[in-house]
Amino acid sequence: MTPPVAPTTAADITQAVLRSFDQTPDPRTKQLLQAAVKHLHAFATEVNLTTNELIRLAEILTAAGKISDASRHEFLLMSDVMGLTMVVDYNTNLKPAGAFESSVLGPFYRADAPWIEMGGDICRQKDAGTPTFVSGRVLSTDGSPIPGAVLDIWQAADNGMYENTDASQAEFNCRGRLRAADDGSYQFWTTKPVPYPIPKDGPAGLILDGAQRHNMRAAHIHVIVEAPGYEKVISELFVAGDPYIDSDAVFGVKNSLVVQFVRHDSSEDATRYGRPGLFYTVTYDFVLVPGATRNEVKFSAGRA
Ligand code: BEZ
Ligand code: FE
């Protein structure tokens, strides 16, 4: 009997498909394609994926494409809620103990935020939220200050919306950049961030609803810290005690990024900080690792 030429099992198909990518000229592309084939086939076999489920998946991906535009990145949002974004973060941005850790960039970052003075306010509207004074130092892992390090900060206003998705807010409201002083110190005012919902009117929402998961992000201030000769860090600071700190919809929370927001409402503190009424203070040192930035991320949203 002549041996069969065509594959006769799912495993044979996998081998044939893997071989079909053997001549891929770019080694990284070849690695990505062959690993994708291997794991996708294993996934289909593990769950015994049916043809109808495969068609449904295609429909969901089509819907993700249709709802996406320059300011809506549904495939990234699906990656975020599936925890893929943070797995990539853990794998590629590992820092030594004590160094400032990374987290998700998110879809609302805008490059070129206005520069603010030391101690200035990144929120350009009085009703943005409860005032919060953030201060500390930018240091190297050996404890020396990093003069001139750049902090790029952005966050949602009190209504849970980023200015670029909310026509009622001033342009660049709650966004700003500043440089650390010669001793590495920095100070700025912002507002106490609030938890906010990520969009669930597309396939990412389908995933969340299907699993009866909520779509709330634990309250956070986004920050990128960079200085020449140091690894740039894209990250966020979270509010200790936030109701979603243990169930952030995109798994962005790391212990070292959870900070105390200290409440002040005495007249002495009002005089000391020059702010009447209720406000909060946060103290945080950003510790950077000497070296070149690996995997520079290039992304900036627009204003709708
Ligand atoms: C954000 O924090 O801005 C964000 C991150 C991931 C998905 C949606 C929003
Ligand atoms: Fe955010």
Coordinates of C-alpha atoms and ligand atoms in Angstrom, one line a residue:
M1 CA 0.0 0.0 0.0
T2 CA 1.3 3.5 -0.9
P3 CA 1.6 5.7 2.2
P4 CA -0.8 8.7 2.2
V5 CA 0.7 12.0 1.0
A6 CA -2.0 14.3 2.3
P7 CA -2.3 15.0 6.1
T8 CA -4.6 12.6 7.9
T9 CA -4.8 14.1 11.4
A10 CA -5.0 17.6 12.9
A11 CA -1.4 17.2 14.0
D12 CA -0.4 16.4 10.4
I13 CA -2.1 19.7 9.3
T14 CA -0.1 21.6 12.0
Q15 CA 3.2 20.2 10.7
A16 CA 2.3 20.9 7.1
V17 CA 1.3 24.5 7.9
L18 CA 4.5 25.0 10.0
R19 CA 6.6 23.8 7.1
S20 CA 4.8 26.2 4.7
F21 CA 6.4 29.1 6.7
D22 CA 9.9 27.6 6.6
Q23 CA 11.1 29.9 3.9
T24 CA 9.9 33.2 5.5
P25 CA 12.9 35.4 5.0
D26 CA 12.6 37.6 8.1
P27 CA 13.5 35.4 11.1
R28 CA 11.3 37.3 13.6
T29 CA 8.3 37.2 11.2
K30 CA 8.9 33.4 10.8
Q31 CA 9.1 32.9 14.5
L32 CA 5.9 34.9 15.1
L33 CA 3.9 33.1 12.3
Q34 CA 5.0 29.6 13.3
A35 CA 4.4 30.1 17.0
A36 CA 0.9 31.6 16.1
V37 CA 0.1 28.5 14.0
K38 CA 1.3 26.2 16.7
H39 CA -0.7 27.8 19.5
L40 CA -3.8 28.5 17.5
H41 CA -4.0 24.9 16.3
A42 CA -3.4 23.7 19.9
F43 CA -6.2 26.1 21.1
A44 CA -8.7 24.7 18.5
T45 CA -7.8 21.2 19.5
E46 CA -7.9 21.8 23.2
V47 CA -11.4 23.3 23.1
N48 CA -12.6 21.2 20.1
L49 CA -13.5 24.5 18.3
T50 CA -16.5 24.1 16.0
T51 CA -17.0 25.6 12.6
N52 CA -19.9 27.8 13.9
E53 CA -17.6 29.1 16.7
L54 CA -14.9 29.8 14.1
I55 CA -17.5 31.8 12.1
R56 CA -18.7 33.6 15.2
L57 CA -15.0 34.6 16.0
A58 CA -14.7 36.0 12.5
E59 CA -17.8 38.0 13.0
I60 CA -16.5 39.4 16.3
L61 CA -13.2 40.4 14.7
T62 CA -15.0 42.0 11.8
A63 CA -17.1 44.0 14.4
A64 CA -13.8 45.1 16.1
G65 CA -12.5 46.4 12.8
K66 CA -15.7 48.3 12.1
I67 CA -15.9 50.1 15.4
S68 CA -12.2 51.1 15.3
D69 CA -10.9 54.4 14.1
A70 CA -8.0 56.8 14.9
S71 CA -9.2 57.3 18.5
R72 CA -10.8 53.9 19.1
H73 CA -8.5 50.8 19.1
E74 CA -10.8 47.9 19.7
F75 CA -8.2 45.2 19.1
L76 CA -6.0 46.8 21.7
L77 CA -9.0 47.0 24.0
M78 CA -9.6 43.3 23.5
S79 CA -6.0 42.6 24.2
D80 CA -6.3 44.8 27.4
V81 CA -9.3 43.0 28.8
M82 CA -7.8 39.6 28.0
G83 CA -4.7 40.6 29.9
L84 CA -2.5 40.2 26.8
T85 CA -1.3 43.8 27.1
M86 CA 0.0 43.3 30.6
V87 CA 1.6 39.9 29.8
V88 CA 3.6 41.7 27.1
D89 CA 4.4 44.4 29.6
Y90 CA 5.6 41.9 32.3
N91 CA 7.7 40.0 29.7
T92 CA 9.4 43.0 28.1
N93 CA 9.6 45.7 30.8
L94 CA 11.0 43.8 33.8
K95 CA 12.7 46.1 36.3
P96 CA 15.0 45.4 39.2
A97 CA 13.5 45.6 42.7
G98 CA 12.9 49.2 43.8
A99 CA 12.8 50.6 40.3
F100 CA 9.7 52.4 38.9
E101 CA 7.6 49.7 37.2
S102 CA 5.6 50.0 34.0
S103 CA 2.0 49.6 33.2
V104 CA -0.4 50.1 30.3
L105 CA -0.2 53.2 28.1
G106 CA -3.9 53.0 27.3
P107 CA -5.6 54.6 24.2
F108 CA -5.8 58.2 25.6
Y109 CA -2.2 59.3 25.6
R110 CA -1.6 62.5 23.6
A111 CA 2.0 63.5 22.8
D112 CA 3.0 67.2 23.0
A113 CA 1.0 68.1 26.2
P114 CA 1.8 71.7 27.3
W115 CA 4.8 72.3 29.6
I116 CA 3.9 73.4 33.1
E117 CA 6.1 75.2 35.6
M118 CA 7.4 73.4 38.7
G119 CA 4.4 73.2 41.1
G120 CA 1.9 74.1 38.3
D121 CA -1.5 72.5 37.7
I122 CA -2.0 70.1 34.8
C123 CA -5.8 70.6 35.0
R124 CA -6.9 73.7 33.1
Q125 CA -10.5 73.8 34.5
K126 CA -11.6 74.6 38.0
D127 CA -14.2 71.9 38.0
A128 CA -11.8 69.1 37.0
G129 CA -11.9 67.4 40.5
T130 CA -10.5 67.5 44.0
P131 CA -7.1 69.1 44.0
T132 CA -4.1 66.8 44.6
F133 CA -0.5 67.8 45.0
V134 CA 2.0 65.2 43.8
S135 CA 5.7 65.6 44.6
G136 CA 8.9 63.5 45.0
R137 CA 12.1 63.0 43.2
V138 CA 13.4 61.3 40.0
L139 CA 16.3 59.2 41.0
S140 CA 18.7 56.6 39.5
T141 CA 18.8 53.1 40.9
D142 CA 22.0 54.2 42.8
G143 CA 20.0 56.9 44.6
S144 CA 21.5 59.9 42.7
P145 CA 19.1 62.6 41.4
I146 CA 18.3 62.8 37.7
P147 CA 18.1 66.6 37.0
G148 CA 15.9 67.6 34.0
A149 CA 14.1 64.2 33.8
V150 CA 10.8 64.7 31.9
L151 CA 7.5 63.8 33.5
D152 CA 4.5 63.5 31.0
I153 CA 1.3 63.2 33.0
W154 CA -2.3 62.7 32.0
Q155 CA -5.6 61.6 33.6
A156 CA -9.3 61.6 33.3
A157 CA -11.2 64.6 34.8
D158 CA -13.8 64.1 37.6
N159 CA -16.4 63.0 35.1
G160 CA -14.3 60.0 34.2
M161 CA -13.5 61.3 30.8
Y162 CA -10.2 62.3 29.0
E163 CA -10.3 65.7 27.4
N164 CA -9.8 64.3 23.9
T165 CA -13.1 62.4 24.1
D166 CA -15.1 65.1 25.9
A167 CA -15.9 68.3 24.0
S168 CA -16.9 70.0 27.2
Q169 CA -13.3 70.0 28.5
A170 CA -10.6 72.5 27.6
E171 CA -8.0 71.2 25.2
F172 CA -5.2 69.4 27.1
N173 CA -7.2 69.6 30.4
C174 CA -5.4 67.3 32.9
R175 CA -2.4 66.8 30.7
G176 CA 1.0 68.4 31.2
R177 CA 4.8 67.9 31.1
L178 CA 7.4 69.2 33.5
R179 CA 11.1 68.8 34.1
A180 CA 12.6 67.7 37.4
A181 CA 14.8 70.3 39.2
D182 CA 18.6 70.0 39.7
D183 CA 18.1 67.8 42.8
G184 CA 15.7 65.6 40.9
S185 CA 12.7 67.0 42.7
Y186 CA 9.3 67.6 41.0
Q187 CA 6.0 69.0 42.1
F188 CA 2.7 69.4 40.3
W189 CA -1.0 69.8 41.0
T190 CA -3.7 67.6 39.5
T191 CA -7.0 66.2 40.7
K192 CA -7.7 63.0 42.7
P193 CA -8.4 60.5 39.9
V194 CA -11.7 58.6 39.9
P195 CA -12.4 55.1 38.6
Y196 CA -13.9 55.2 35.1
P197 CA -15.5 52.8 32.7
I198 CA -13.7 51.6 29.5
P199 CA -15.9 51.4 26.4
K200 CA -18.1 48.3 26.3
D201 CA -20.2 49.0 23.2
G202 CA -17.9 46.8 21.0
P203 CA -16.4 43.3 21.1
A204 CA -14.4 44.0 24.3
G205 CA -17.7 44.7 26.0
L206 CA -19.0 41.4 24.6
I207 CA -16.1 39.6 26.3
L208 CA -16.7 41.4 29.6
D209 CA -20.4 40.9 29.6
G210 CA -20.0 37.2 28.6
A211 CA -17.9 36.7 31.6
Q212 CA -20.1 38.9 33.9
R213 CA -17.0 41.2 34.4
H214 CA -17.3 44.9 35.1
N215 CA -15.6 47.5 32.8
M216 CA -14.1 49.8 35.5
R217 CA -10.5 50.9 35.7
A218 CA -9.1 51.5 39.2
A219 CA -8.5 55.3 39.5
H220 CA -5.1 56.2 38.2
I221 CA -2.8 59.0 37.1
H222 CA -0.8 58.1 33.9
V223 CA 2.8 59.1 33.9
I224 CA 5.8 58.6 31.5
V225 CA 9.2 59.4 33.0
E226 CA 12.2 59.7 30.8
A227 CA 15.8 61.1 30.9
P228 CA 18.8 60.6 28.5
G229 CA 20.8 57.5 29.5
Y230 CA 17.8 55.9 31.3
E231 CA 15.1 53.4 30.4
K232 CA 11.9 55.3 29.7
V233 CA 9.0 54.1 31.8
I234 CA 5.3 54.2 30.8
S235 CA 3.2 53.7 33.8
E236 CA 0.4 54.8 36.2
L237 CA 0.0 55.6 39.9
F238 CA -3.1 54.0 41.5
V239 CA -5.1 55.2 44.5
A240 CA -4.7 53.0 47.6
G241 CA -8.1 51.9 48.8
D242 CA -9.8 52.3 45.4
P243 CA -12.8 49.9 45.1
Y244 CA -11.4 48.4 41.8
I245 CA -7.8 48.1 42.9
D246 CA -8.0 44.3 42.9
S247 CA -10.2 44.0 39.8
D248 CA -8.9 46.6 37.3
A249 CA -10.6 45.8 34.0
V250 CA -7.2 45.7 32.2
F251 CA -5.0 44.1 35.0
G252 CA -2.7 47.2 35.1
V253 CA -2.2 47.4 38.9
K254 CA 1.2 46.5 40.4
N255 CA 1.8 46.8 44.1
S256 CA 4.7 49.3 43.7
L257 CA 2.3 51.7 41.8
V258 CA -0.4 51.9 44.5
V259 CA 0.1 55.2 46.5
Q260 CA -1.6 56.8 49.5
F261 CA -3.6 60.0 48.8
V262 CA -3.4 61.9 52.1
R263 CA -6.4 64.0 52.8
H264 CA -6.1 67.6 54.0
D265 CA -8.8 69.9 55.1
S266 CA -7.4 72.0 58.0
S267 CA -6.9 75.7 57.8
E268 CA -3.1 75.2 58.6
D269 CA -2.7 72.9 55.6
A270 CA -4.7 75.3 53.4
T271 CA -2.2 78.1 54.4
R272 CA 0.8 75.8 53.9
Y273 CA -0.1 74.6 50.5
G274 CA -2.0 77.7 49.4
R275 CA -5.2 75.8 48.7
P276 CA -8.4 76.5 50.6
G277 CA -10.8 73.6 51.2
L278 CA -10.3 69.8 50.7
F279 CA -7.2 68.6 48.9
Y280 CA -4.9 65.5 48.8
T281 CA -1.2 65.1 48.7
V282 CA 0.8 62.2 47.2
T283 CA 4.6 61.6 47.6
Y284 CA 6.3 59.3 45.1
D285 CA 9.9 58.9 43.9
F286 CA 10.4 57.6 40.4
V287 CA 13.5 55.4 40.3
L288 CA 14.9 54.9 36.8
V289 CA 17.3 52.2 35.5
P290 CA 20.4 53.4 33.6
G291 CA 20.5 52.1 30.0
A292 CA 18.8 52.6 26.7
T293 CA 15.1 52.4 26.1
R294 CA 14.1 49.1 24.6
N295 CA 11.0 48.7 22.4
E296 CA 10.2 52.4 22.1
V297 CA 6.4 52.8 21.9
K298 CA 5.1 55.2 19.2
F299 CA 1.4 56.1 19.8
S300 CA -0.5 59.3 20.2
A301 CA -4.3 59.8 20.2
G302 CA -6.1 62.7 18.6
R303 CA -8.9 64.9 20.0
A304 CA -12.3 63.9 18.7
Ligands
BEZ1 C1 -6.5 53.9 30.2 O1 -6.1 53.9 31.3 O2 -6.5 55.1 29.7 C2 -7.0 52.7 29.5 C3 -6.2 51.6 29.4 C4 -6.6 50.5 28.7 C5 -7.8 50.5 28.2 C6 -8.7 51.6 28.2 C7 -8.2 52.7 28.9
FE2 FE -6.5 55.9 32.0

